Short mmCIF file of C-alpha atoms in Angstrom, two decimals:
data_model
loop_
_atom_site.label_atom_id
_atom_site.label_comp_id
_atom_site.label_asym_id
_atom_site.label_seq_id
_atom_site.Cartn_x
_atom_site.Cartn_y
_atom_site.Cartn_z
CA MET A 1 34.37 173.81 82.15
CA GLU A 2 33.48 170.09 80.89
CA LYS A 3 31.49 169.33 83.90
CA GLU A 4 29.40 172.82 83.45
CA ILE A 5 28.75 171.54 79.74
CA HIS A 6 26.97 168.34 80.88
CA GLN A 7 24.95 169.99 83.33
CA ILE A 8 22.99 171.61 80.30
CA PRO A 9 20.33 169.60 78.83
CA PRO A 10 21.23 167.37 75.88
CA ARG A 11 19.19 168.23 72.73
CA ILE A 12 18.92 166.25 69.50
CA VAL A 13 17.86 168.11 66.31
CA ILE A 14 15.41 165.62 64.03
CA LEU A 15 15.41 166.73 60.39
CA VAL A 16 12.11 165.36 58.97
CA THR A 17 10.93 164.46 55.53
CA PRO A 18 7.82 166.39 54.40
CA GLY A 19 4.72 164.42 54.78
CA MET A 20 2.43 162.98 57.63
CA GLY A 21 3.81 159.34 57.10
CA HIS A 22 7.18 160.24 57.95
CA LEU A 23 6.34 162.73 60.77
CA ILE A 24 4.83 160.51 62.95
CA PRO A 25 6.92 157.84 64.26
CA VAL A 26 9.83 160.27 64.96
CA ILE A 27 7.38 162.42 66.78
CA GLU A 28 6.89 159.06 68.48
CA PHE A 29 10.49 158.28 68.74
CA ALA A 30 10.98 161.56 70.39
CA LYS A 31 8.25 161.33 73.03
CA ARG A 32 9.45 157.89 73.85
CA LEU A 33 12.74 159.25 74.39
CA ILE A 34 11.83 161.94 76.98
CA SER A 35 9.69 159.75 78.73
CA PHE A 36 12.85 157.53 79.61
CA TYR A 37 15.18 160.59 79.74
CA PRO A 38 13.37 163.73 80.74
CA ASP A 39 16.08 165.95 80.50
CA PHE A 40 16.48 165.60 76.80
CA LEU A 41 15.18 168.42 74.21
CA VAL A 42 14.21 167.63 70.94
CA THR A 43 13.87 170.02 68.07
CA PHE A 44 12.16 169.26 64.70
CA PHE A 45 13.55 170.90 61.33
CA ILE A 46 11.25 170.44 58.90
CA PRO A 47 11.87 171.61 54.99
CA THR A 48 8.87 172.64 53.15
CA ASP A 49 7.96 172.62 49.28
CA GLY A 50 4.98 174.42 49.13
CA SER A 51 2.60 171.61 50.45
CA SER A 52 -0.28 172.57 53.16
CA VAL A 53 1.38 172.08 56.45
CA LYS A 54 -1.81 172.54 58.67
CA ALA A 55 -1.92 168.69 59.31
CA GLN A 56 1.10 168.91 60.40
CA LYS A 57 1.20 171.69 62.59
CA LYS A 58 -1.67 170.47 64.40
CA VAL A 59 0.24 167.52 65.49
CA LEU A 60 2.98 169.53 66.54
CA ASN A 61 1.17 172.27 68.39
CA SER A 62 0.12 169.19 70.62
CA LEU A 63 3.73 168.00 71.71
CA PRO A 64 4.96 168.21 75.21
CA LYS A 65 7.05 171.72 75.97
CA PHE A 66 10.28 169.71 75.69
CA ILE A 67 9.70 169.00 72.25
CA THR A 68 9.87 171.98 69.75
CA TYR A 69 9.68 172.57 65.99
CA MET A 70 10.65 174.99 63.30
CA PHE A 71 9.81 174.94 59.26
CA LEU A 72 12.69 175.83 57.39
CA PRO A 73 12.15 178.36 54.72
CA GLN A 74 10.15 177.26 51.65
CA VAL A 75 12.23 175.81 48.55
CA ASN A 76 11.49 176.97 45.09
CA PHE A 77 10.15 174.42 42.57
CA ASP A 78 9.30 176.63 39.76
CA ASP A 79 11.87 174.96 37.69
CA LEU A 80 10.34 171.24 37.97
CA SER A 81 7.64 169.82 36.15
CA ASP A 82 4.39 168.47 37.13
CA ASP A 83 5.19 164.78 36.82
CA VAL A 84 8.15 165.07 38.85
CA LYS A 85 8.28 161.93 40.94
CA ALA A 86 7.51 162.19 44.77
CA GLU A 87 10.79 160.62 45.45
CA THR A 88 12.74 163.52 43.48
CA ARG A 89 10.66 166.24 45.03
CA MET A 90 11.33 165.05 48.64
CA CYS A 91 15.05 165.05 47.89
CA LEU A 92 15.43 167.85 46.30
CA THR A 93 13.28 169.50 49.54
CA PHE A 94 16.21 168.44 51.13
CA SER A 95 19.13 169.34 49.00
CA ARG A 96 17.95 172.61 48.38
CA SER A 97 17.00 173.34 52.34
CA LEU A 98 20.76 172.38 53.31
CA SER A 99 21.73 176.30 53.77
CA SER A 100 19.00 177.31 55.64
CA LEU A 101 19.27 174.12 58.01
CA ARG A 102 23.14 175.22 58.28
CA VAL A 103 22.04 178.47 59.56
CA ALA A 104 19.22 177.14 61.66
CA LEU A 105 21.78 174.33 63.17
CA LYS A 106 24.50 177.19 64.24
CA ASP A 107 21.73 179.17 65.73
CA ILE A 108 20.31 176.65 68.10
CA MET A 109 24.09 175.24 68.57
CA GLY A 110 25.13 178.90 70.03
CA SER A 111 22.26 178.42 72.55
CA SER A 112 21.98 174.75 73.68
CA ARG A 113 23.87 171.88 73.81
CA VAL A 114 23.03 169.94 70.30
CA VAL A 115 24.44 166.12 70.72
CA ALA A 116 23.19 164.42 67.54
CA LEU A 117 21.44 165.32 64.15
CA VAL A 118 18.99 162.57 62.98
CA VAL A 119 17.90 162.46 59.36
CA ASP A 120 15.69 160.39 57.50
CA SER A 121 16.63 158.12 54.54
CA PHE A 122 15.87 161.07 52.44
CA GLY A 123 18.16 163.41 54.14
CA THR A 124 21.15 162.07 54.24
CA ASP A 125 22.93 165.20 52.21
CA ALA A 126 22.63 167.00 55.52
CA PHE A 127 25.84 164.79 56.65
CA ASP A 128 27.87 167.46 54.96
CA VAL A 129 26.51 170.19 57.49
CA ALA A 130 26.82 167.94 60.47
CA LYS A 131 30.48 167.01 59.59
CA GLU A 132 31.06 170.88 59.24
CA LEU A 133 29.94 171.53 62.81
CA ASP A 134 31.46 168.77 64.12
CA LEU A 135 27.93 167.00 65.05
CA PRO A 136 27.32 163.25 65.23
CA HIS A 137 24.64 162.40 62.73
CA TYR A 138 22.22 159.47 62.79
CA ILE A 139 19.67 158.09 60.62
CA PHE A 140 16.01 157.31 61.31
CA ILE A 141 14.36 154.73 59.27
CA THR A 142 10.55 155.14 59.17
CA SER A 143 10.18 152.02 57.35
CA SER A 144 11.23 148.47 57.92
CA ALA A 145 14.75 147.01 58.68
CA MET A 146 14.26 145.24 54.99
CA TRP A 147 13.91 148.60 53.84
CA LEU A 148 17.62 149.50 55.27
CA ALA A 149 18.89 146.39 53.96
CA PHE A 150 17.72 147.11 50.77
CA LEU A 151 19.34 150.50 50.86
CA LEU A 152 22.77 149.22 51.90
CA GLU A 153 22.68 146.59 49.26
CA LEU A 154 21.32 148.88 46.45
CA PRO A 155 25.18 150.41 45.49
CA LYS A 156 26.61 147.33 45.19
CA LEU A 157 23.61 145.97 42.97
CA ASP A 158 23.98 148.77 40.95
CA ALA A 159 27.51 147.87 40.07
CA ILE A 160 27.08 144.50 39.15
CA TYR A 161 23.67 144.34 37.11
CA SER A 162 23.45 146.50 34.21
CA GLY A 163 19.65 145.92 33.09
CA GLU A 164 16.27 146.95 34.48
CA TYR A 165 15.76 145.30 37.84
CA LYS A 166 12.21 144.15 36.78
CA ASP A 167 13.75 141.93 34.17
CA MET A 168 16.30 140.20 37.03
CA PRO A 169 16.04 136.64 36.34
CA GLU A 170 16.76 135.96 39.99
CA PRO A 171 15.28 137.10 43.12
CA LEU A 172 17.42 139.57 45.15
CA LYS A 173 18.69 137.86 48.45
CA LEU A 174 19.30 140.16 51.21
CA PRO A 175 20.74 138.17 54.08
CA GLY A 176 18.07 137.31 56.70
CA CYS A 177 15.20 138.55 54.60
CA VAL A 178 12.55 136.93 52.24
CA PRO A 179 13.95 136.97 48.57
CA LEU A 180 12.76 140.01 46.50
CA HIS A 181 11.91 140.13 42.60
CA GLY A 182 12.66 143.15 41.06
CA ILE A 183 9.19 144.05 40.19
CA ASP A 184 8.65 144.17 43.68
CA PHE A 185 11.54 146.59 44.57
CA VAL A 186 10.74 150.27 45.44
CA ASP A 187 8.89 152.41 42.93
CA PRO A 188 12.45 154.60 41.67
CA CYS A 189 13.91 151.17 40.41
CA GLN A 190 11.31 150.20 38.05
CA ASP A 191 12.94 152.67 35.64
CA ARG A 192 16.87 153.16 36.44
CA MET A 193 17.14 156.31 34.05
CA ASN A 194 14.55 158.22 35.83
CA GLU A 195 15.97 161.12 37.95
CA ALA A 196 14.27 159.43 40.91
CA TYR A 197 16.65 156.03 40.72
CA LYS A 198 19.41 158.51 40.80
CA TRP A 199 18.70 159.99 43.63
CA LEU A 200 17.80 157.06 45.63
CA LEU A 201 21.27 155.60 44.50
CA HIS A 202 23.13 158.78 45.68
CA LEU A 203 21.31 158.67 49.09
CA SER A 204 22.03 154.84 49.48
CA LYS A 205 25.30 155.31 49.24
CA ARG A 206 25.61 157.75 51.97
CA HIS A 207 24.07 155.56 54.63
CA SER A 208 27.16 153.60 55.52
CA TYR A 209 28.59 157.21 56.89
CA ALA A 210 26.16 157.48 59.78
CA ASP A 211 27.27 157.21 63.16
CA GLY A 212 24.23 154.95 63.64
CA ILE A 213 21.12 153.94 62.34
CA LEU A 214 17.66 154.09 64.10
CA VAL A 215 15.05 151.66 62.79
CA ASN A 216 11.30 151.69 63.48
CA SER A 217 10.95 147.62 63.94
CA SER A 218 11.97 145.18 66.56
CA ILE A 219 13.79 142.01 66.92
CA ASP A 220 10.44 140.09 67.10
CA ILE A 221 9.12 141.60 63.80
CA GLU A 222 12.04 141.38 61.58
CA PRO A 223 14.64 138.59 63.80
CA GLY A 224 16.82 137.66 60.59
CA CYS A 225 17.06 141.08 58.95
CA LEU A 226 18.11 142.71 62.49
CA LYS A 227 20.27 139.94 63.29
CA VAL A 228 22.42 140.41 60.18
CA LEU A 229 22.28 144.16 60.43
CA GLN A 230 23.46 144.06 63.87
CA ASP A 231 26.07 141.66 63.83
CA GLY A 232 26.92 140.88 60.18
CA ASN A 233 28.83 143.67 58.21
CA PRO A 234 31.67 145.49 59.86
CA ASP A 235 30.91 148.49 57.48
CA THR A 236 27.55 148.75 58.64
CA PRO A 237 26.76 151.54 61.33
CA PRO A 238 25.43 150.41 64.41
CA VAL A 239 22.02 149.69 64.17
CA TYR A 240 19.07 150.08 66.92
CA ALA A 241 16.05 148.58 66.68
CA VAL A 242 13.54 150.96 68.56
CA GLY A 243 10.11 150.37 67.40
CA PRO A 244 7.34 149.36 66.82
CA LEU A 245 6.46 153.12 67.65
CA ILE A 246 2.74 154.11 66.19
CA ARG A 247 0.67 157.01 67.33
CA THR A 248 -1.37 156.69 70.33
CA CYS A 249 -4.49 158.66 68.96
CA ASP A 250 -5.69 160.44 65.92
CA ASP A 251 -7.25 163.60 67.69
CA ALA A 252 -4.79 166.07 66.35
CA ASN A 253 -4.98 164.91 62.89
CA SER A 254 -8.56 165.80 62.76
CA GLU A 255 -8.99 168.71 60.60
CA GLU A 256 -13.07 168.79 60.02
CA THR A 257 -14.25 165.82 61.75
CA ASP A 258 -13.54 163.97 65.18
CA GLY A 259 -14.55 160.60 63.94
CA SER A 260 -17.38 160.08 66.15
CA GLU A 261 -19.43 158.62 63.41
CA CYS A 262 -17.29 155.65 62.83
CA LEU A 263 -16.75 154.81 66.28
CA LYS A 264 -20.65 155.23 67.08
CA TRP A 265 -21.23 152.74 64.25
CA LEU A 266 -18.60 150.50 65.22
CA ASP A 267 -20.14 150.27 68.50
CA GLY A 268 -23.12 148.99 66.83
CA GLN A 269 -21.73 145.93 65.17
CA PRO A 270 -20.83 142.39 66.11
CA LEU A 271 -17.41 141.62 67.78
CA GLY A 272 -14.43 141.57 65.23
CA SER A 273 -16.92 141.50 62.30
CA VAL A 274 -15.77 144.49 60.34
CA LEU A 275 -13.42 144.79 57.46
CA PHE A 276 -11.28 148.49 58.00
CA VAL A 277 -10.38 149.64 54.26
CA SER A 278 -7.96 152.30 53.93
CA PHE A 279 -4.96 153.22 51.57
CA GLY A 280 -3.36 155.53 53.91
CA SER A 281 -2.80 159.15 53.71
CA GLY A 282 -1.27 159.11 50.46
CA GLY A 283 -2.71 156.40 48.55
CA THR A 284 -5.34 156.58 45.46
CA LEU A 285 -7.06 154.43 42.96
CA SER A 286 -8.14 154.53 39.46
CA ASN A 287 -11.56 155.27 38.38
CA GLU A 288 -11.60 151.55 37.49
CA GLN A 289 -10.30 150.11 40.16
CA LEU A 290 -12.27 152.02 42.63
CA THR A 291 -15.66 150.62 41.09
CA GLU A 292 -14.24 146.97 41.32
CA LEU A 293 -13.40 147.42 45.02
CA ALA A 294 -16.81 149.29 45.79
CA ILE A 295 -18.92 146.12 44.05
CA GLY A 296 -16.34 143.64 45.43
CA LEU A 297 -17.02 144.73 48.98
CA GLU A 298 -20.99 144.90 48.43
CA MET A 299 -20.44 141.15 46.69
CA SER A 300 -18.41 139.87 49.74
CA GLU A 301 -21.59 140.44 52.23
CA GLN A 302 -19.29 141.21 54.69
CA ARG A 303 -19.43 144.23 57.44
CA PHE A 304 -17.01 147.10 56.02
CA LEU A 305 -15.94 150.67 56.88
CA TRP A 306 -14.16 152.19 53.98
CA VAL A 307 -12.16 155.41 53.86
CA VAL A 308 -13.07 156.63 50.36
CA LYS A 309 -10.89 159.16 48.26
CA SER A 310 -11.47 160.59 44.89
CA PRO A 311 -9.56 158.50 42.55
CA SER A 312 -6.71 159.38 40.14
CA ASP A 313 -5.88 157.77 36.86
CA THR A 314 -2.60 159.26 36.82
CA ALA A 315 -0.89 158.17 40.29
CA ALA A 316 -1.39 155.84 43.14
CA ASN A 317 0.17 158.44 45.42
CA ALA A 318 -2.10 161.42 44.22
CA THR A 319 -2.63 162.80 47.52
CA TYR A 320 0.52 162.45 49.26
CA PHE A 321 1.84 166.24 49.60
CA SER A 322 -2.03 167.29 50.71
CA ALA A 323 -4.04 166.15 53.54
CA HIS A 324 -7.34 165.47 51.56
CA SER A 325 -8.92 164.78 48.17
CA VAL A 326 -10.09 168.03 46.59
CA LYS A 327 -13.21 166.24 44.82
CA ASP A 328 -16.33 164.77 46.53
CA PRO A 329 -15.28 160.88 46.34
CA PHE A 330 -18.97 159.83 46.74
CA GLY A 331 -19.85 160.77 43.24
CA PHE A 332 -17.02 158.20 41.72
CA LEU A 333 -18.87 155.45 43.59
CA PRO A 334 -21.20 153.06 41.81
CA LYS A 335 -24.80 154.01 41.37
CA GLY A 336 -26.87 153.02 44.13
CA PHE A 337 -23.91 151.44 45.74
CA LEU A 338 -24.57 153.21 49.24
CA GLU A 339 -28.12 152.74 49.43
CA ARG A 340 -27.57 148.81 48.79
CA THR A 341 -24.83 148.41 51.46
CA LYS A 342 -26.79 150.54 54.14
CA GLY A 343 -26.59 149.04 57.30
CA ILE A 344 -23.58 146.46 56.48
CA GLY A 345 -21.27 148.93 55.52
CA LEU A 346 -20.16 152.80 56.49
CA VAL A 347 -18.28 154.72 53.62
CA VAL A 348 -16.68 157.90 54.98
CA SER A 349 -14.85 160.50 52.99
CA SER A 350 -10.99 160.97 52.88
CA TRP A 351 -10.27 160.40 56.63
CA ALA A 352 -10.82 158.56 59.64
CA PRO A 353 -9.42 157.80 63.07
CA GLN A 354 -7.46 154.90 62.14
CA ILE A 355 -5.69 154.04 65.57
CA GLN A 356 -9.40 154.18 67.34
CA ILE A 357 -10.69 151.87 64.47
CA LEU A 358 -7.88 149.26 64.60
CA SER A 359 -8.28 149.15 68.60
CA HIS A 360 -12.06 148.77 68.54
CA GLY A 361 -13.44 145.20 69.08
CA SER A 362 -15.74 145.27 66.24
CA THR A 363 -12.67 145.54 63.80
CA GLY A 364 -11.92 142.26 62.67
CA GLY A 365 -9.66 142.81 59.59
CA PHE A 366 -7.69 145.46 57.63
CA LEU A 367 -7.34 145.90 53.96
CA MET A 368 -4.40 148.15 53.54
CA HIS A 369 -1.85 149.70 51.32
CA CYS A 370 1.16 148.09 53.14
CA GLY A 371 2.53 151.48 54.42
CA TRP A 372 4.94 150.95 57.43
CA ASN A 373 2.97 153.01 59.66
CA SER A 374 -0.46 151.30 59.03
CA THR A 375 1.42 147.49 59.31
CA LEU A 376 2.81 148.41 62.40
CA GLU A 377 -0.77 149.72 64.00
CA SER A 378 -2.05 146.71 62.82
CA ILE A 379 0.50 144.39 64.49
CA VAL A 380 0.41 146.48 67.99
CA HIS A 381 -3.47 146.07 67.79
CA GLY A 382 -3.46 142.57 66.46
CA VAL A 383 -5.68 143.03 63.02
CA PRO A 384 -5.30 140.35 60.70
CA LEU A 385 -4.69 141.94 57.08
CA ILE A 386 -5.27 141.97 53.16
CA GLY A 387 -2.12 143.39 51.69
CA TRP A 388 -2.82 145.81 48.76
CA PRO A 389 0.40 147.81 47.98
CA LEU A 390 0.16 151.01 45.68
CA TYR A 391 3.58 153.02 45.68
CA ALA A 392 7.25 153.54 47.18
CA GLU A 393 8.36 150.36 49.09
CA GLN A 394 4.79 149.13 49.98
CA LYS A 395 5.20 146.16 47.45
CA MET A 396 8.54 145.31 49.13
CA ASN A 397 6.67 145.58 52.34
CA ALA A 398 3.82 143.40 51.04
CA VAL A 399 6.12 140.53 50.19
CA MET A 400 7.42 140.46 53.72
CA LEU A 401 3.80 140.30 55.13
CA TYR A 402 2.63 137.51 52.87
CA ASP A 403 5.65 135.74 53.95
CA MET A 404 5.36 136.11 57.78
CA LYS A 405 1.55 134.80 57.16
CA ILE A 406 -0.17 137.83 58.92
CA ALA A 407 -1.85 139.18 55.50
CA LEU A 408 -3.57 137.72 52.81
CA LYS A 409 -2.53 138.53 49.04
CA PRO A 410 -5.38 139.73 46.58
CA LYS A 411 -5.08 138.42 43.13
CA PHE A 412 -3.75 141.23 40.48
CA ASP A 413 -4.57 140.74 37.11
CA VAL A 414 -2.33 141.34 34.27
CA ASN A 415 -3.25 144.85 34.34
CA GLY A 416 -2.73 145.38 37.90
CA LEU A 417 -5.91 145.25 38.93
CA VAL A 418 -7.94 143.36 41.48
CA ARG A 419 -11.00 142.35 40.17
CA ARG A 420 -14.67 142.19 42.01
CA GLU A 421 -14.76 138.86 42.18
CA ASP A 422 -11.40 138.21 43.76
CA ILE A 423 -12.03 141.32 46.24
CA ALA A 424 -15.28 139.19 47.41
CA GLN A 425 -13.20 136.03 47.69
CA VAL A 426 -10.30 137.26 49.65
CA VAL A 427 -12.42 139.50 51.96
CA LYS A 428 -14.63 136.61 52.61
CA THR A 429 -11.52 134.39 53.41
CA LEU A 430 -10.03 136.66 55.88
CA MET A 431 -12.99 137.13 57.79
CA ASP A 432 -15.03 133.97 57.40
CA GLY A 433 -12.57 131.57 56.42
CA GLU A 434 -9.85 128.69 57.74
CA GLU A 435 -7.21 130.70 56.12
CA GLY A 436 -8.19 134.02 57.80
CA MET A 437 -8.32 132.32 61.05
CA LYS A 438 -4.68 131.40 60.65
CA VAL A 439 -3.65 134.80 59.84
CA ARG A 440 -5.79 135.89 62.92
CA ASN A 441 -3.80 133.73 65.36
CA LYS A 442 -0.63 134.75 63.79
CA ILE A 443 -1.13 138.19 64.21
CA GLU A 444 -1.99 137.95 67.71
CA GLU A 445 1.37 136.01 68.54
CA LEU A 446 3.02 139.23 67.18
CA LYS A 447 1.00 141.60 69.11
CA CYS A 448 2.10 140.12 72.27
CA ALA A 449 5.75 140.03 71.07
CA ALA A 450 5.23 143.96 70.11
CA VAL A 451 3.88 144.97 73.59
CA ALA A 452 6.95 143.12 75.21
CA VAL A 453 9.65 144.63 73.38
CA LEU A 454 8.34 148.07 74.35
CA ARG A 455 8.32 147.07 78.18
CA GLU A 456 10.91 148.58 80.69
CA ASN A 457 13.31 145.48 79.92
CA GLY A 458 12.50 144.87 76.49
CA SER A 459 14.79 144.73 73.66
CA SER A 460 13.63 148.07 71.90
CA THR A 461 13.89 149.98 74.81
CA LYS A 462 17.32 148.69 75.63
CA SER A 463 18.65 149.90 72.16
CA LEU A 464 16.66 153.47 72.75
CA CYS A 465 18.52 153.41 75.70
CA LYS A 466 21.81 152.32 74.72
CA VAL A 467 21.76 155.04 72.00
CA ALA A 468 20.48 157.86 74.09
CA LEU A 469 23.04 157.16 76.78
CA LYS A 470 25.61 157.71 73.72
CA TRP A 471 23.97 160.70 72.86
CA LYS A 472 24.46 162.06 76.35
CA ASN A 473 27.74 161.40 76.88
CA HIS A 474 29.17 163.06 73.54
CA ASN A 475 31.85 165.39 74.00
CA TYR A 476 30.18 168.62 73.18
CA LYS A 477 31.98 171.55 71.93
CA TYR A 478 30.58 175.13 72.17
CA GLN A 479 30.31 176.67 68.69
#
């Protein structure tokens, strides 16, 4: 009987946080797993909160037949106020989907050999369901190893420090990581009385319950942190560095355009001459900051390709739960800006084929929001950075990127704005300065290392194989 069970293809179920930024890396993980172990099956369970799923479906429908997906029934948020934090919304999406997750898991376990449940950092409440079903449960960290180290440390920090973290007199020294000042902690940690912080603390305490933790990073990108996580604390679950996992094309992400305008324009620009400017799928600037950025780019006299979105004066992640801005962003640009920069710059609305742009020979720099997906894409393609964090854990990422010397830091004023003169200066420095050349050389070194870890005998491939074999050998029990 046991022999017959092990002849059934092993399946893992991945519970995904809503949002393209979380979906993309786990999709790439699933594709890579199956490329090495074709007998595996992967099913995504995706909780829904009422946000548009059109972009997600386009990506999911393009996947190989061995990867399937299911949207869980939509949860009800009628009791939430309009100003609820994004982190609270994500956590509630998971917690209110547990009953439907239980039903879906039981159903799929009745017809196939499920060997593990893999969840996002925001989905660790699902461990309770996994334990009920005697199912091994893992976490997939879609951000950095430093983010994992921070989550593991947060319960201890909460117990010993009673004030607001932004007022901490000394930086937090996570083993193997660059010191972090409280003001650079993840957004929910800026107000410990907020519900979002309470959720983050609750979920962080559950990370130690995992049977293992996969991280979208590599030993070459975060050597000190990963060494400590993998070798240091006996209370930490096994940590598998399986990255950098990035999307290989943007074709399925485009809803209304194929991005050919951007690529044709880049084809006509000199080698390494263009600064790509984009703040990710969820990032938005204020009206004032949008104006400062536009004029700063113009003052720099450098070539640029800018993905512009309509501004928001209320939230830096205003477009996180939607694929595109509702209003035409061009109407918010300074008068005459498009005419004055015609030829030297190209401005596109809301979306551009980021992978193709970063891999294009004419792209010589990237002004970005320090989201982890974009960071890894930049490293893999060897594009030097200007790190301009907006929300979530992006300030933490930025501190690390500055310390690694693969990103320049813009000058923020007391109001958190980057003024036009400082924008012009940091752009000139990256694209045509001595310091920019040092950044370019450093990220080129990292690019070579990032390619090596994903080869057949690379460290990240070995980590993937290690956890995959563990799953394959799981002593499965029929439900």
